[in-house]
Amino acid sequence: MAKNITTEIAVFGGGCFWCTEAVFKMLKGVISIVPGYAGGTTMNPTYEEVSSGTTGHAEAIQVIYDPEQIRYEILLTVFFGTHDPTTLNRQGADVGTQYRSIILYSNENQKQIAERFIRDANASHSEGAPIITEVKPLTAFYEAESYHHDYYEKNKRQPYCQVVINPKLKKVQEEFAELLK
């Protein structure tokens, strides 16, 4: 008899969703990743609209995970460890509000955990730049167009994947080896 799996949803924006999708797909306990748009006001936005910076949305990923296998705190650790949460509206060469660092919580528990995580990180690194990741409620998540799904897997030879995504994946393999599938 198959075991019933209880799942939860986490939504993160850490710059380009191609990167965050590739990173989180590597983790044990992550069941699926959906790239999309969240945190803004435009209903059913397109990639072109979000890229213009006028929708208020960030490129984000919806992480469906098994909390029995991976805790929300661990997802936060990987999230903060694989992007720069100290830069406003920027990740590397990607600039604009659509690339901001954002956590969109789906319940009060996630909100409290995320806020405590940021507070503790800022307190323990008083000499570095503070984490400025936005923490706000998830009101809507809009799935990205199909060509954004599994982008890294389908485009490993593209320069962006080799220059930007590959180093992130290598970092995850080195720093979070015990969490990998």
mmCIF file of C-alpha atoms in Angstrom:
data_model
loop_
_atom_site.group_PDB
_atom_site.id
_atom_site.type_symbol
_atom_site.label_atom_id
_atom_site.label_comp_id
_atom_site.label_asym_id
_atom_site.label_seq_id
_atom_site.Cartn_x
_atom_site.Cartn_y
_atom_site.Cartn_z
ATOM 1 C CA MET A 1 0.000 0.000 0.000
ATOM 2 C CA ALA A 2 1.401 3.399 -1.010
ATOM 3 C CA LYS A 3 2.023 5.981 1.679
ATOM 4 C CA ASN A 4 0.005 9.179 1.445
ATOM 5 C CA ILE A 5 2.290 12.161 1.120
ATOM 6 C CA THR A 6 1.356 15.423 2.743
ATOM 7 C CA THR A 7 2.637 18.332 0.701
ATOM 8 C CA GLU A 8 3.174 22.003 1.337
ATOM 9 C CA ILE A 9 3.856 24.931 -0.971
ATOM 10 C CA ALA A 10 6.655 27.475 -0.709
ATOM 11 C CA VAL A 11 7.102 30.385 -3.131
ATOM 12 C CA PHE A 12 10.468 32.096 -3.605
ATOM 13 C CA GLY A 13 11.838 34.715 -5.951
ATOM 14 C CA GLY A 14 15.611 34.838 -6.062
ATOM 15 C CA GLY A 15 16.341 36.412 -9.401
ATOM 16 C CA CYS A 16 15.871 34.485 -12.623
ATOM 17 C CA PHE A 17 13.463 31.586 -12.162
ATOM 18 C CA TRP A 18 15.530 29.404 -14.480
ATOM 19 C CA CYS A 19 18.232 29.399 -11.786
ATOM 20 C CA THR A 20 16.007 28.836 -8.786
ATOM 21 C CA GLU A 21 14.081 26.077 -10.544
ATOM 22 C CA ALA A 22 17.307 24.197 -11.367
ATOM 23 C CA VAL A 23 18.585 24.552 -7.788
ATOM 24 C CA PHE A 24 15.440 23.383 -6.007
ATOM 25 C CA LYS A 25 14.882 20.445 -8.375
ATOM 26 C CA MET A 26 18.039 18.906 -6.907
ATOM 27 C CA LEU A 27 16.685 18.659 -3.359
ATOM 28 C CA LYS A 28 15.326 15.558 -1.630
ATOM 29 C CA GLY A 29 11.733 16.071 -0.575
ATOM 30 C CA VAL A 30 10.959 18.500 -3.391
ATOM 31 C CA ILE A 31 8.166 16.981 -5.432
ATOM 32 C CA SER A 32 7.810 19.600 -8.141
ATOM 33 C CA ILE A 33 8.795 23.108 -9.143
ATOM 34 C CA VAL A 34 6.649 25.483 -11.171
ATOM 35 C CA PRO A 35 8.221 28.686 -12.527
ATOM 36 C CA GLY A 36 5.945 31.695 -12.579
ATOM 37 C CA TYR A 37 5.169 35.204 -11.437
ATOM 38 C CA ALA A 38 4.040 36.461 -8.039
ATOM 39 C CA GLY A 39 4.034 39.467 -5.771
ATOM 40 C CA GLY A 40 2.525 41.975 -8.171
ATOM 41 C CA THR A 41 -0.828 43.333 -9.212
ATOM 42 C CA THR A 42 -1.303 42.398 -12.878
ATOM 43 C CA MET A 43 -3.576 39.403 -13.351
ATOM 44 C CA ASN A 44 -2.337 36.626 -15.659
ATOM 45 C CA PRO A 45 0.849 38.424 -16.719
ATOM 46 C CA THR A 46 3.031 37.297 -19.593
ATOM 47 C CA TYR A 47 6.794 36.969 -19.496
ATOM 48 C CA GLU A 48 7.120 40.079 -21.630
ATOM 49 C CA GLU A 49 4.931 42.079 -19.234
ATOM 50 C CA VAL A 50 6.838 40.892 -16.161
ATOM 51 C CA SER A 51 10.161 41.565 -17.909
ATOM 52 C CA SER A 52 9.091 45.166 -18.504
ATOM 53 C CA GLY A 53 9.083 45.727 -14.735
ATOM 54 C CA THR A 54 5.591 47.270 -14.778
ATOM 55 C CA THR A 55 3.530 44.440 -13.252
ATOM 56 C CA GLY A 56 5.013 44.415 -9.761
ATOM 57 C CA HIS A 57 5.590 40.669 -10.127
ATOM 58 C CA ALA A 58 8.861 38.890 -9.479
ATOM 59 C CA GLU A 59 10.038 35.842 -11.337
ATOM 60 C CA ALA A 60 9.336 33.152 -8.762
ATOM 61 C CA ILE A 61 9.087 29.431 -8.260
ATOM 62 C CA GLN A 62 6.361 27.465 -6.551
ATOM 63 C CA VAL A 63 7.975 24.606 -4.637
ATOM 64 C CA ILE A 64 5.754 21.653 -3.783
ATOM 65 C CA TYR A 65 7.520 19.683 -1.100
ATOM 66 C CA ASP A 66 7.101 16.928 1.454
ATOM 67 C CA PRO A 67 7.683 18.460 4.919
ATOM 68 C CA GLU A 68 8.445 14.975 6.253
ATOM 69 C CA GLN A 69 11.538 14.916 4.030
ATOM 70 C CA ILE A 70 12.593 18.566 3.974
ATOM 71 C CA ARG A 71 11.638 21.333 6.376
ATOM 72 C CA TYR A 72 10.736 24.881 5.352
ATOM 73 C CA GLU A 73 13.799 26.149 7.263
ATOM 74 C CA ILE A 74 16.034 24.009 5.058
ATOM 75 C CA LEU A 75 14.384 25.396 1.930
ATOM 76 C CA LEU A 76 15.120 28.881 3.284
ATOM 77 C CA THR A 77 18.751 27.941 3.918
ATOM 78 C CA VAL A 78 19.161 26.830 0.302
ATOM 79 C CA PHE A 79 17.228 29.862 -0.979
ATOM 80 C CA PHE A 80 19.457 32.320 0.884
ATOM 81 C CA GLY A 81 22.589 30.329 0.070
ATOM 82 C CA THR A 82 22.059 30.440 -3.690
ATOM 83 C CA HIS A 83 21.333 34.101 -4.414
ATOM 84 C CA ASP A 84 22.294 37.522 -3.065
ATOM 85 C CA PRO A 85 19.531 38.644 -0.682
ATOM 86 C CA THR A 86 21.356 41.908 0.061
ATOM 87 C CA THR A 87 20.902 43.607 -3.305
ATOM 88 C CA LEU A 88 17.771 45.547 -4.154
ATOM 89 C CA ASN A 89 16.064 44.518 -7.399
ATOM 90 C CA ARG A 90 19.127 42.777 -8.801
ATOM 91 C CA GLN A 91 20.753 39.382 -9.162
ATOM 92 C CA GLY A 92 24.013 39.576 -11.077
ATOM 93 C CA ALA A 93 23.360 41.095 -14.495
ATOM 94 C CA ASP A 94 19.579 40.738 -14.083
ATOM 95 C CA VAL A 95 18.251 44.113 -12.937
ATOM 96 C CA GLY A 96 14.692 45.194 -12.110
ATOM 97 C CA THR A 97 11.949 44.577 -9.585
ATOM 98 C CA GLN A 98 11.138 41.316 -11.356
ATOM 99 C CA TYR A 99 14.487 39.961 -10.072
ATOM 100 C CA ARG A 100 14.083 41.019 -6.445
ATOM 101 C CA SER A 101 14.598 38.680 -3.527
ATOM 102 C CA ILE A 102 11.159 37.770 -2.194
ATOM 103 C CA ILE A 103 9.475 35.142 -0.039
ATOM 104 C CA LEU A 104 5.739 34.780 -0.524
ATOM 105 C CA TYR A 105 4.322 32.915 2.438
ATOM 106 C CA SER A 106 1.175 30.817 2.276
ATOM 107 C CA ASN A 107 0.500 30.681 6.012
ATOM 108 C CA GLU A 108 1.358 32.454 9.253
ATOM 109 C CA ASN A 109 3.868 29.778 10.246
ATOM 110 C CA GLN A 110 5.917 30.330 7.067
ATOM 111 C CA LYS A 111 5.815 34.088 7.684
ATOM 112 C CA GLN A 112 7.128 33.713 11.229
ATOM 113 C CA ILE A 113 9.851 31.273 10.196
ATOM 114 C CA ALA A 114 11.012 33.504 7.295
ATOM 115 C CA GLU A 115 11.039 36.676 9.405
ATOM 116 C CA ARG A 116 12.940 34.928 12.213
ATOM 117 C CA PHE A 117 15.421 33.454 9.711
ATOM 118 C CA ILE A 118 16.157 36.909 8.278
ATOM 119 C CA ARG A 119 16.349 38.532 11.711
ATOM 120 C CA ASP A 120 18.772 35.863 12.981
ATOM 121 C CA ALA A 121 20.916 36.039 9.834
ATOM 122 C CA ASN A 122 21.149 39.815 10.030
ATOM 123 C CA ALA A 123 22.024 39.666 13.741
ATOM 124 C CA SER A 124 24.771 37.093 13.179
ATOM 125 C CA HIS A 125 26.390 39.039 10.309
ATOM 126 C CA SER A 126 26.360 42.588 11.631
ATOM 127 C CA GLU A 127 29.376 43.627 9.536
ATOM 128 C CA GLY A 128 27.949 42.542 6.182
ATOM 129 C CA ALA A 129 25.168 44.035 4.116
ATOM 130 C CA PRO A 130 21.737 43.327 5.608
ATOM 131 C CA ILE A 131 19.278 40.927 4.016
ATOM 132 C CA ILE A 132 16.597 42.984 2.300
ATOM 133 C CA THR A 133 14.454 40.101 1.070
ATOM 134 C CA GLU A 134 10.800 41.078 0.898
ATOM 135 C CA VAL A 135 8.425 38.869 2.907
ATOM 136 C CA LYS A 136 4.775 39.152 1.940
ATOM 137 C CA PRO A 137 1.645 37.023 1.694
ATOM 138 C CA LEU A 138 1.062 34.962 -1.405
ATOM 139 C CA THR A 139 -2.108 36.286 -2.984
ATOM 140 C CA ALA A 140 -1.699 34.746 -6.434
ATOM 141 C CA PHE A 141 0.825 32.703 -8.364
ATOM 142 C CA TYR A 142 0.734 32.741 -12.158
ATOM 143 C CA GLU A 143 2.417 29.861 -13.922
ATOM 144 C CA ALA A 144 5.002 30.878 -16.507
ATOM 145 C CA GLU A 145 4.739 29.939 -20.142
ATOM 146 C CA SER A 146 5.659 26.336 -20.959
ATOM 147 C CA TYR A 147 9.013 27.196 -22.531
ATOM 148 C CA HIS A 148 10.250 28.363 -19.096
ATOM 149 C CA HIS A 149 9.553 24.978 -17.478
ATOM 150 C CA ASP A 150 12.683 22.825 -17.111
ATOM 151 C CA TYR A 151 14.612 25.569 -18.904
ATOM 152 C CA TYR A 152 18.011 24.489 -17.633
ATOM 153 C CA GLU A 153 17.437 20.832 -18.490
ATOM 154 C CA LYS A 154 16.435 21.772 -22.038
ATOM 155 C CA ASN A 155 19.124 24.430 -22.577
ATOM 156 C CA LYS A 156 22.281 23.358 -20.724
ATOM 157 C CA ARG A 157 24.507 24.474 -23.599
ATOM 158 C CA GLN A 158 23.144 28.028 -23.676
ATOM 159 C CA PRO A 159 25.702 30.617 -22.484
ATOM 160 C CA TYR A 160 23.374 31.858 -19.695
ATOM 161 C CA CYS A 161 23.057 28.330 -18.331
ATOM 162 C CA GLN A 162 26.798 27.712 -18.460
ATOM 163 C CA VAL A 163 27.852 31.064 -17.009
ATOM 164 C CA VAL A 164 25.087 31.721 -14.451
ATOM 165 C CA ILE A 165 23.265 28.493 -13.584
ATOM 166 C CA ASN A 166 26.139 25.978 -13.614
ATOM 167 C CA PRO A 167 28.094 27.790 -10.849
ATOM 168 C CA LYS A 168 24.952 27.873 -8.665
ATOM 169 C CA LEU A 169 24.409 24.154 -9.157
ATOM 170 C CA LYS A 170 28.049 23.434 -8.339
ATOM 171 C CA LYS A 171 27.726 25.496 -5.153
ATOM 172 C CA VAL A 172 24.632 23.516 -4.127
ATOM 173 C CA GLN A 173 26.415 20.235 -4.814
ATOM 174 C CA GLU A 174 29.344 21.326 -2.637
ATOM 175 C CA GLU A 175 27.526 23.115 0.218
ATOM 176 C CA PHE A 176 24.306 21.101 0.424
ATOM 177 C CA ALA A 177 25.402 17.625 -0.703
ATOM 178 C CA GLU A 178 23.437 15.901 2.090
ATOM 179 C CA LEU A 179 20.190 17.455 0.793
ATOM 180 C CA LEU A 180 20.494 16.238 -2.804
ATOM 181 C CA LYS A 181 18.405 13.567 -4.484
#
